[in-house]
XYZ file of C-alpha atoms in Angstrom:
674
model
C -52.719 -69.781 -20.133
C -49.152 -70.956 -20.094
C -47.831 -72.400 -16.783
C -44.715 -70.861 -15.132
C -42.121 -73.363 -13.895
C -41.942 -73.771 -10.128
C -38.229 -72.756 -9.768
C -38.880 -69.501 -11.644
C -41.743 -68.659 -9.284
C -39.477 -69.447 -6.341
C -36.696 -67.163 -7.668
C -39.126 -64.287 -8.222
C -40.274 -64.627 -4.630
C -36.735 -64.552 -3.205
C -35.363 -61.562 -5.231
C -37.438 -58.867 -3.525
C -36.146 -59.996 -0.166
C -32.521 -59.725 -1.353
C -33.234 -56.352 -2.948
C -34.361 -55.083 0.428
C -31.300 -56.481 2.166
C -28.498 -55.479 -0.220
C -29.727 -53.087 -2.895
C -30.581 -50.295 -0.448
C -27.146 -50.261 1.181
C -25.363 -49.784 -2.157
C -27.234 -46.468 -2.436
C -26.677 -45.380 1.165
C -26.191 -41.663 1.687
C -23.333 -40.835 4.062
C -24.303 -37.157 3.838
C -26.899 -37.968 6.514
C -24.016 -38.138 9.003
C -23.456 -34.403 8.557
C -27.115 -33.853 9.534
C -26.721 -35.851 12.761
C -28.421 -39.003 11.494
C -27.029 -42.513 11.835
C -26.288 -44.845 8.915
C -26.623 -48.641 9.038
C -23.583 -49.756 7.124
C -25.003 -53.069 5.823
C -27.519 -55.873 6.362
C -26.919 -59.617 6.300
C -23.173 -59.578 5.734
C -22.163 -61.263 9.000
C -22.642 -64.939 9.591
C -23.647 -65.862 13.125
C -20.618 -65.451 15.414
C -18.393 -64.028 12.620
C -16.410 -60.772 13.040
C -14.180 -60.617 9.951
C -14.736 -58.024 7.246
C -15.920 -59.992 4.214
C -15.285 -59.091 0.589
C -18.951 -58.106 0.242
C -18.435 -55.668 3.136
C -15.429 -53.855 1.562
C -17.453 -51.730 -0.874
C -19.427 -50.219 1.999
C -16.330 -49.560 4.093
C -14.587 -47.965 1.123
C -17.498 -45.569 0.705
C -17.333 -44.650 4.388
C -13.560 -44.197 4.281
C -13.703 -41.799 1.314
C -16.481 -39.825 2.970
C -14.404 -39.421 6.145
C -11.418 -38.273 4.065
C -13.541 -35.566 2.483
C -15.116 -34.476 5.783
C -12.137 -34.377 8.084
C -13.910 -32.510 10.859
C -16.341 -35.415 11.470
C -15.943 -37.798 14.473
C -18.061 -40.973 14.352
C -18.944 -43.948 16.499
C -18.677 -47.431 15.005
C -21.269 -49.527 16.802
C -21.221 -53.336 16.551
C -24.488 -55.333 16.983
C -25.416 -59.062 17.185
C -28.563 -61.176 17.205
C -29.807 -62.741 20.451
C -28.261 -66.159 20.003
C -25.563 -66.886 22.538
C -24.868 -65.421 25.968
C -24.635 -61.709 26.666
C -20.906 -61.934 27.445
C -20.184 -63.668 24.124
C -22.341 -61.200 22.165
C -20.586 -58.196 23.758
C -17.218 -59.573 22.688
C -18.443 -60.333 19.150
C -20.015 -56.867 18.695
C -16.852 -55.142 19.913
C -14.678 -57.208 17.565
C -16.960 -56.397 14.620
C -16.623 -52.641 15.352
C -12.873 -52.944 15.924
C -12.375 -54.735 12.577
C -14.160 -51.887 10.789
C -12.066 -49.284 12.637
C -8.781 -50.944 11.746
C -9.744 -51.381 8.105
C -10.616 -47.678 7.697
C -7.519 -46.559 9.613
C -5.121 -48.639 7.555
C -6.835 -48.240 4.181
C -7.639 -44.515 4.341
C -5.318 -43.085 6.992
C -8.149 -41.921 9.238
C -6.805 -41.203 12.719
C -8.143 -43.303 15.597
C -9.539 -40.366 17.594
C -12.121 -39.872 14.830
C -13.294 -43.516 15.051
C -14.760 -44.432 18.429
C -15.656 -48.121 18.906
C -18.619 -49.490 20.868
C -20.075 -53.030 21.201
C -23.840 -53.179 21.927
C -24.338 -56.976 21.670
C -28.075 -57.705 21.076
C -29.340 -54.818 23.197
C -30.831 -52.809 20.308
C -32.404 -55.127 17.710
C -33.947 -53.591 14.587
C -35.730 -56.795 13.447
C -37.448 -59.833 14.891
C -34.892 -62.323 16.277
C -37.467 -65.134 15.919
C -36.798 -65.364 12.159
C -33.578 -66.054 10.267
C -34.080 -62.900 8.193
C -34.559 -60.787 11.324
C -31.478 -62.195 12.990
C -29.434 -61.483 9.811
C -30.536 -57.834 9.883
C -29.565 -57.499 13.547
C -25.999 -58.660 12.832
C -24.850 -55.235 11.633
C -22.618 -52.131 11.981
C -24.170 -48.738 12.721
C -22.317 -45.450 12.098
C -23.380 -42.628 14.393
C -22.047 -39.020 14.103
C -20.673 -37.847 17.444
C -19.421 -34.299 16.781
C -17.764 -31.941 14.346
C -14.301 -30.835 15.426
C -12.712 -27.601 14.288
C -9.461 -27.935 12.329
C -6.242 -26.793 13.992
C -5.867 -24.189 11.286
C -6.985 -23.148 7.830
C -5.207 -22.080 4.660
C -6.277 -18.440 4.378
C -3.999 -17.183 1.595
C -2.515 -18.797 -1.496
C -0.155 -17.199 -3.988
C 0.884 -19.278 -7.002
C 1.851 -22.934 -6.392
C 0.823 -24.042 -2.884
C 0.181 -27.691 -2.020
C -1.205 -29.578 0.974
C -1.132 -33.180 2.121
C -3.241 -34.853 4.775
C -1.774 -37.744 6.707
C -4.370 -39.991 5.082
C -3.391 -38.943 1.544
C -0.590 -40.597 -0.438
C 0.702 -37.418 -2.090
C 0.441 -33.636 -2.185
C -2.469 -31.946 -3.924
C -3.260 -28.325 -4.801
C -4.248 -26.469 -1.657
C -7.439 -24.415 -1.681
C -8.585 -21.405 0.297
C -10.240 -22.095 3.669
C -8.946 -25.655 3.607
C -8.892 -27.114 7.116
C -5.584 -28.357 8.496
C -5.495 -31.138 11.047
C -2.875 -33.083 12.928
C 0.113 -34.083 10.771
C -1.114 -32.167 7.706
C 1.591 -30.593 5.565
C 1.718 -27.370 3.538
C 4.288 -26.890 0.774
C 5.132 -23.709 -1.140
C 7.133 -23.655 -4.343
C 9.479 -20.959 -5.631
C 7.761 -17.539 -5.868
C 4.825 -18.947 -3.852
C 3.363 -17.747 -0.559
C 0.737 -19.036 1.849
C -0.857 -18.055 5.148
C -2.196 -20.421 7.805
C -4.645 -19.057 10.372
C -5.301 -20.778 13.706
C -8.708 -20.843 15.342
C -7.794 -17.890 17.587
C -6.864 -15.864 14.453
C -3.128 -16.204 15.063
C -1.346 -16.427 11.733
C 1.712 -17.934 10.114
C 3.033 -16.595 6.811
C 5.001 -19.157 4.816
C 7.865 -18.017 2.609
C 8.646 -19.536 -0.806
C 10.131 -23.056 -0.870
C 8.829 -23.916 2.615
C 7.515 -27.177 4.061
C 5.472 -27.006 7.271
C 3.808 -29.735 9.354
C 0.743 -28.928 11.500
C 0.228 -30.659 14.855
C -3.048 -31.032 16.780
C -3.681 -28.729 19.737
C -7.438 -28.747 20.329
C -8.641 -32.358 20.262
C -9.294 -34.392 23.363
C -7.589 -37.522 22.086
C -4.221 -36.679 20.607
C -2.537 -39.391 18.605
C 0.856 -38.286 19.921
C 1.805 -36.358 23.027
C 3.754 -33.247 22.006
C 3.568 -29.507 22.546
C 4.747 -28.448 19.112
C 2.278 -26.395 17.069
C 4.124 -26.527 13.766
C 7.282 -28.078 12.375
C 9.265 -26.177 9.750
C 11.322 -28.622 7.724
C 12.683 -26.072 5.246
C 12.071 -22.492 4.102
C 10.776 -19.741 6.359
C 7.772 -18.654 8.395
C 6.739 -15.497 10.220
C 4.273 -15.554 13.104
C 1.568 -13.055 14.032
C 0.193 -14.552 17.244
C -2.683 -13.742 19.587
C -3.888 -16.229 22.220
C -1.140 -18.700 21.336
C 1.478 -16.225 22.533
C 3.524 -17.807 25.297
C 2.461 -21.305 24.331
C 3.541 -21.454 20.701
C 6.238 -23.894 19.720
C 8.030 -24.371 16.437
C 10.250 -27.347 15.728
C 12.988 -27.288 13.085
C 15.441 -30.045 12.142
C 18.043 -28.474 14.433
C 16.062 -26.723 17.217
C 12.929 -26.356 19.307
C 11.520 -22.836 19.640
C 9.172 -21.736 22.432
C 7.978 -18.227 21.641
C 6.574 -15.871 24.255
C 6.345 -13.381 21.396
C 3.774 -12.117 18.950
C 6.125 -11.958 16.004
C 9.183 -14.050 15.207
C 10.875 -15.049 11.969
C 12.174 -18.616 11.573
C 14.286 -19.686 8.575
C 15.762 -23.088 7.711
C 18.337 -23.115 4.910
C 19.342 -26.132 2.749
C 22.118 -27.042 5.220
C 19.387 -27.238 7.942
C 20.801 -24.188 9.743
C 17.979 -22.550 11.725
C 17.902 -18.749 12.130
C 15.459 -17.254 14.642
C 14.762 -13.492 14.766
C 12.698 -12.098 17.667
C 10.790 -8.805 17.264
C 9.067 -8.652 20.659
C 8.820 -10.544 23.930
C 11.159 -13.423 24.743
C 11.815 -16.622 22.818
C 13.592 -19.710 24.125
C 15.573 -21.752 21.622
C 16.718 -25.264 22.567
C 19.050 -27.745 20.901
C 21.071 -30.764 22.154
C 19.841 -30.125 25.694
C 20.895 -26.446 25.823
C 18.367 -23.571 25.969
C 19.153 -19.962 25.041
C 16.803 -17.056 25.868
C 16.559 -14.589 22.968
C 15.099 -11.156 23.889
C 13.398 -8.600 21.665
C 15.660 -7.208 18.945
C 18.014 -10.191 19.003
C 18.345 -13.466 17.173
C 20.233 -16.732 17.223
C 21.276 -19.466 14.826
C 21.455 -23.222 15.378
C 23.566 -25.632 13.360
C 22.291 -29.191 13.122
C 23.588 -31.164 16.112
C 25.068 -28.096 17.853
C 24.084 -25.750 20.665
C 22.305 -22.463 19.853
C 24.682 -19.582 19.157
C 24.738 -16.666 21.641
C 22.072 -14.038 20.807
C 23.223 -11.208 18.547
C 21.460 -7.897 17.713
C 19.239 -7.839 14.654
C 20.201 -5.548 11.759
C 18.648 -2.069 12.032
C 15.821 -1.074 9.678
C 16.843 0.473 6.372
C 16.035 4.071 5.496
C 13.555 4.007 2.641
C 13.874 6.551 -0.158
C 11.074 5.800 -2.607
C 8.260 5.187 -3.272
C 7.019 6.723 -0.002
C 3.230 6.985 0.244
C 3.295 7.783 -3.469
C 0.646 7.743 -6.187
C 1.880 6.581 -9.590
C 0.093 6.545 -12.929
C -0.053 3.634 -15.304
C 1.333 4.659 -18.700
C -1.228 4.880 -21.535
C -2.020 1.521 -23.216
C 0.164 -0.331 -20.669
C -0.883 -3.023 -18.198
C 2.030 -2.469 -15.823
C 4.528 0.182 -14.907
C 8.005 -0.250 -13.451
C 8.343 0.832 -9.830
C 11.819 1.606 -8.501
C 12.324 0.733 -4.834
C 15.275 2.600 -3.335
C 16.827 2.708 0.129
C 20.029 3.615 1.945
C 22.133 0.495 2.321
C 23.403 -0.538 5.772
C 23.819 -4.303 5.222
C 24.950 -6.499 2.347
C 21.608 -8.242 1.731
C 17.971 -7.153 1.876
C 14.575 -8.821 1.650
C 11.799 -6.866 -0.040
C 8.183 -7.972 0.402
C 5.131 -6.606 -1.395
C 1.648 -7.184 0.054
C -1.932 -6.071 -0.444
C -2.442 -5.015 3.194
C -0.373 -3.223 5.802
C -0.522 -6.390 7.951
C 1.362 -8.305 5.218
C -1.018 -11.263 5.530
C -1.156 -11.650 1.760
C 2.340 -11.326 0.309
C 2.401 -10.881 -3.453
C 6.117 -10.875 -4.066
C 9.376 -11.430 -2.250
C 12.765 -10.429 -3.626
C 16.333 -10.416 -2.321
C 18.991 -7.896 -3.324
C 22.564 -6.950 -2.513
C 22.059 -3.534 -4.135
C 20.242 -0.448 -2.842
C 17.386 -0.665 -5.322
C 15.057 -3.106 -7.056
C 12.856 -2.424 -10.088
C 9.626 -4.441 -10.386
C 6.504 -4.146 -12.610
C 3.059 -3.570 -11.075
C -0.468 -3.065 -12.349
C -3.345 -1.044 -10.944
C -3.880 -1.210 -7.190
C -2.597 -0.191 -3.777
C 0.497 -1.972 -2.527
C 2.400 -2.079 0.743
C 6.112 -2.819 0.829
C 8.542 -3.510 3.605
C 12.276 -3.926 3.579
C 14.422 -5.789 6.083
C 18.176 -6.283 6.169
C 19.620 -9.793 6.424
C 22.781 -10.310 8.429
C 25.577 -12.565 7.242
C 24.440 -15.202 9.749
C 20.938 -15.208 8.229
C 19.062 -13.173 10.840
C 16.364 -10.843 9.538
C 16.210 -7.354 11.016
C 13.354 -5.017 11.790
C 11.473 -3.939 8.661
C 10.739 -0.439 7.443
C 7.592 -0.149 5.379
C 5.628 2.244 3.188
C 2.981 2.058 0.458
C 2.171 3.257 -3.031
C -0.846 3.336 -5.319
C -0.943 2.866 -9.087
C -3.918 4.528 -10.754
C -5.189 4.633 -14.303
C -3.500 7.127 -16.553
C -5.418 10.296 -17.147
C -4.278 13.477 -18.764
C -3.969 15.901 -15.858
C -5.693 19.231 -16.149
C -3.859 22.521 -16.116
C -3.197 23.803 -12.649
C -5.421 26.740 -11.705
C -2.905 29.522 -11.916
C -4.018 32.941 -10.737
C -0.472 33.999 -10.079
C -0.518 37.799 -10.183
C 3.122 38.493 -9.494
C 2.830 41.955 -8.018
C 6.268 43.412 -7.419
C 8.041 46.712 -7.013
C 9.595 47.712 -10.317
C 11.183 50.743 -11.907
C 9.404 52.798 -14.504
C 10.649 54.471 -17.634
C 11.305 57.707 -15.771
C 13.205 55.984 -12.993
C 10.540 56.182 -10.281
C 9.288 53.097 -8.415
C 5.989 51.707 -9.615
C 3.928 48.529 -9.474
C 5.079 46.069 -12.093
C 1.578 44.631 -12.335
C 0.938 41.113 -13.522
C 4.064 39.574 -14.971
C 3.725 37.084 -17.796
C 5.902 34.088 -18.626
C 9.330 35.082 -19.941
C 9.059 38.712 -18.916
C 12.029 40.891 -17.994
C 11.513 43.371 -15.184
C 13.856 45.750 -13.482
C 14.071 46.798 -9.898
C 16.225 48.995 -7.721
C 15.576 46.855 -4.628
C 17.786 43.935 -3.594
C 14.736 41.735 -2.891
C 11.791 40.988 -5.126
C 8.377 40.285 -3.512
C 6.129 37.747 -5.224
C 2.509 36.964 -4.364
C 0.166 34.523 -6.020
C -2.699 32.077 -5.693
C -3.218 28.547 -6.947
C -5.030 25.343 -5.970
C -4.797 24.411 -2.254
C -2.372 21.571 -1.659
C 0.049 22.739 -4.337
C 3.763 22.689 -3.601
C 5.416 25.944 -4.674
C 9.147 26.024 -5.327
C 10.873 29.315 -6.118
C 14.489 28.854 -7.221
C 14.580 25.442 -5.479
C 13.258 26.849 -2.196
C 9.903 25.485 -1.026
C 7.229 27.885 0.218
C 4.086 27.062 2.188
C 0.626 27.853 0.863
C -2.219 29.194 2.927
C -5.457 27.265 3.325
C -6.946 29.178 0.389
C -3.957 28.472 -1.874
C -2.268 31.873 -1.559
C 1.439 32.346 -1.001
C 3.952 35.142 -0.628
C 7.719 35.195 -0.732
C 10.689 37.494 -1.263
C 13.556 36.529 -3.538
C 17.014 37.907 -2.812
C 18.627 39.424 -5.911
C 22.170 39.664 -7.167
C 23.458 42.645 -9.094
C 22.394 42.377 -12.713
C 20.296 39.582 -14.234
C 18.396 37.183 -11.920
C 16.511 34.182 -13.294
C 13.335 33.509 -11.285
C 12.072 29.932 -11.712
C 8.761 28.996 -10.115
C 7.465 25.428 -10.116
C 4.026 24.432 -8.869
C 3.300 20.731 -8.291
C -0.066 19.224 -7.454
C -0.840 15.472 -7.771
C -4.109 16.163 -9.618
C -2.775 18.681 -12.159
C 0.011 19.153 -14.639
C 3.162 20.606 -13.187
C 3.271 24.331 -13.833
C 6.572 26.117 -14.505
C 6.969 29.858 -14.620
C 10.123 31.724 -15.585
C 10.982 35.405 -15.766
C 14.018 37.623 -15.277
C 14.593 40.408 -12.783
C 17.371 42.912 -13.437
C 18.529 44.424 -10.190
C 20.424 47.597 -10.904
C 20.298 51.243 -9.854
C 19.507 53.694 -12.602
C 22.825 54.410 -14.323
C 24.168 51.325 -12.607
C 26.773 49.300 -14.455
C 27.452 45.690 -15.306
C 30.854 44.607 -16.728
C 31.112 42.778 -20.056
C 33.783 40.914 -21.981
C 33.532 41.659 -25.710
C 35.104 39.791 -28.611
C 34.822 41.437 -32.059
C 35.619 39.974 -35.482
C 35.706 42.294 -38.527
C 35.109 40.711 -41.927
C 35.964 43.073 -44.816
C 34.111 43.032 -48.137
C 34.919 44.529 -51.579
C 38.686 44.552 -51.014
C 41.524 42.092 -51.443
C 44.120 44.023 -49.504
C 42.616 44.452 -46.080
C 43.129 41.582 -43.622
C 40.244 40.591 -41.315
C 40.993 41.468 -37.731
C 39.892 40.494 -34.248
C 39.423 42.804 -31.276
C 39.213 42.097 -27.535
C 37.487 44.676 -25.321
C 36.214 45.052 -21.755
C 33.148 47.184 -21.230
C 30.293 48.135 -18.981
C 26.538 48.139 -19.478
C 24.413 51.148 -18.452
C 20.736 50.877 -17.546
C 19.139 53.942 -19.148
C 15.494 52.901 -18.836
C 13.100 50.011 -19.443
C 13.897 49.886 -23.189
C 17.320 51.547 -23.496
C 20.810 50.433 -22.563
C 24.134 52.140 -23.037
C 27.510 50.466 -23.351
C 31.089 51.772 -23.068
C 34.109 49.614 -23.781
C 37.828 49.725 -24.586
C 40.396 47.162 -25.578
C 43.190 46.256 -27.973
C 43.337 45.115 -31.582
C 45.724 44.710 -34.505
C 44.884 46.273 -37.876
C 46.588 44.625 -40.820
C 47.076 44.710 -44.619
C 48.294 42.139 -47.078
C 51.439 44.099 -47.851
C 53.473 47.076 -46.619
C 52.256 50.451 -47.937
C 54.527 53.421 -48.120
C 56.796 53.935 -45.105
C 54.489 52.121 -42.630
C 54.551 48.556 -41.353
C 51.948 46.042 -42.495
C 50.482 45.549 -38.974
C 49.313 48.425 -36.791
C 48.372 48.068 -33.140
C 45.447 50.165 -31.950
C 43.340 50.825 -28.864
C 39.609 50.893 -29.728
C 37.200 52.869 -27.513
C 33.515 52.178 -28.226
C 30.223 53.755 -27.277
C 26.860 52.087 -28.062
C 23.146 52.706 -27.595
C 20.763 49.673 -27.506
C 17.029 49.916 -28.136
C 15.255 46.856 -26.660
C 12.379 45.709 -28.871
C 10.564 43.891 -26.020
C 10.833 43.275 -22.281
C 11.805 39.611 -22.441
C 14.797 37.638 -21.330
C 15.211 36.546 -24.981
C 15.469 40.073 -26.357
C 16.275 41.382 -29.861
C 17.582 44.938 -29.961
C 18.908 47.608 -32.342
C 22.442 48.861 -31.824
C 23.986 52.174 -32.836
C 27.678 52.640 -32.026
C 30.860 54.589 -32.709
C 34.381 53.270 -32.166
C 37.419 55.509 -32.026
C 40.772 53.896 -32.801
C 43.989 55.260 -31.250
C 46.420 53.774 -33.756
C 50.207 53.434 -33.362
C 51.759 52.864 -36.856
C 55.497 52.117 -37.050
C 57.653 53.984 -39.614
C 60.052 51.694 -41.372
C 62.640 54.402 -42.172
C 63.534 55.262 -38.599
C 61.629 52.548 -36.687
C 59.634 55.227 -34.829
C 56.037 54.990 -33.560
C 53.456 57.576 -34.559
C 50.072 58.233 -33.027
C 46.947 58.672 -35.081
C 43.190 58.653 -34.401
C 40.222 57.724 -36.625
C 36.535 56.809 -36.145
C 34.486 53.773 -37.299
C 30.653 54.041 -37.208
C 28.677 50.832 -36.440
C 25.029 50.013 -37.067
C 23.373 46.638 -36.564
C 21.091 44.291 -34.644
C 21.736 42.117 -31.619
C 20.111 39.402 -29.554
C 20.432 38.976 -25.791
C 19.527 35.863 -23.808
C 20.634 34.413 -20.459
C 22.856 31.367 -20.281
C 22.632 29.747 -16.837
C 23.202 32.799 -14.634
C 24.836 35.295 -17.018
C 23.374 37.092 -20.043
C 24.998 36.458 -23.377
C 24.694 38.780 -26.385
C 25.364 38.323 -30.082
C 25.490 41.236 -32.549
C 25.891 41.624 -36.300
C 26.798 45.177 -37.460
C 27.895 47.159 -40.437
C 31.229 48.969 -39.816
C 33.930 50.731 -41.857
C 37.750 51.071 -41.643
C 40.422 53.168 -43.514
C 41.651 51.543 -46.720
C 45.283 50.536 -47.536
C 46.964 53.611 -46.142
C 45.960 54.248 -42.546
C 45.266 57.942 -43.006
C 43.411 58.598 -46.248
C 39.700 59.260 -46.608
C 38.786 56.030 -48.360
C 37.039 53.344 -46.380
C 36.751 49.574 -46.266
C 33.245 48.253 -45.717
C 32.665 45.123 -43.669
C 30.612 43.163 -41.153
C 31.385 43.259 -37.463
C 30.467 40.193 -35.395
C 30.325 40.876 -31.650
C 30.121 38.320 -28.824
C 29.476 39.701 -25.337
C 29.312 37.949 -21.974
C 28.462 39.737 -18.745
C 30.808 39.023 -15.871
């Protein structure tokens, strides 16, 4: 067997002892502090009587410092211990110095505040090894970390929208904030453009941070405060809105130009780039101080403070705007679209407005904030329910009371047809002239009545809004409705619209002719005669005024008279080329259907009282002749008056006014009821 050198055997005997002293501490688990267990920071790193933090000690302190940064609610005790050499008084001093050195290193290296690091010197009172050996005394020269308590943060980040950052006093720079992150003394919260955040205190009071804001949190609930101040938060720039509970009456905000003590639940504080502070008070009383002067601002008022100046006298806040739309509305997302444009409209009373969109009526989670100098803003939104509020901004920067409403955007679905059991039962006039029930009227029907009002009754889905000629009527609980429409003499367009949010809008249109039997309606008639099969006759135009006679459901009569000029290409015989005449017409119309767009047949006869002029003695003669007319017409309403067009065959005397020959032609009639 080969012999092992003596120095190798000696080294192998020493290594296990060093592994027990140092190797275990490199693996120490600081998580035990969260479970209430103590951690011995190191063994054998202090020489007898020494208190300085050695280089070998730094790696353990760095681990503790990082752990305390990550667990900011933890308060610990740093306990210093010695061996039993020396007097008790000397050992107490040494143990205290050892603990103090550790405290100062962690404070300066990791920014841990002193109230989280309590220091205690125990001298040799609690040994963990035998002081009779050198190894035991080395183990007793130690630092013990004992968890004392978990403190609640002063507040938490409870809402984040887009780019929001936070910075603890122990951290060198800002980092991305996260939900439910605890905020302690001197912590900062920063929002970028288009970003929002909410901070909630332990009593559930809340602060909503506007875009481009920087806020500093100050401690309020720890026994050992690093600084003595009453301020809850400091707003360096941007804006915040409070929603307080228990902190009411003891809530203070500091800005670069003012100190604000709010005995209010809700205030708005804004700091612009010039460091002008604007404070709007919505309830209670708020005291604003600057350069030694305090101004009391009551509910409904606000004040502004320039840097280095006294607070301005309180002025009334702008009144709330009157919202127009969307008001408690339900909108549909267009097919195949992710968003739809929503138009926000209001009646303008100030030059500038702030519009906020949130997910709740408390506006704890603001999705969007926009400013406008107009009376409307158009923004895109996807599916969901949204709440919006609008507040006017005065020229001095004060924000007025807000008016708010909500809207919901749902998935697009093709709405079903509205249940429409609209039996329009009305008093009509029959073919023989007697009153009768008109029965169920269909779309586009034309009915006649001799009454000056027309009763309508129907039934549809409950909750439907019925509009008859722009007048809204109420439905009964079962969806029935009744109304009477006042009629004008002649044609009356009846337009019914039925709107229900769950169905397609239903429109219904028909015409009621209010006229006594044999009643009349005046017409203006313009006739154009186009001759065919002749080169001598000149086309002529005729202007007449007539009246329409209601003869029954399918028949109308028409009488008219006017003036026209009959003309030829050249003078014939002893008569002038142009002859003035007075036409008198009678017509009978047969309606082909009872609709407001109605084709009809027309049979007519026009008598012409002609006045030819003799060229020999310049005298005027009087003659009479007839022109039969046969054709087809079409009647339809235009706005509120019926308009008719007719095409007819007609005939006139040829060349000489008084022979038996005729000129054939087409007669184009245009008629408008007055």
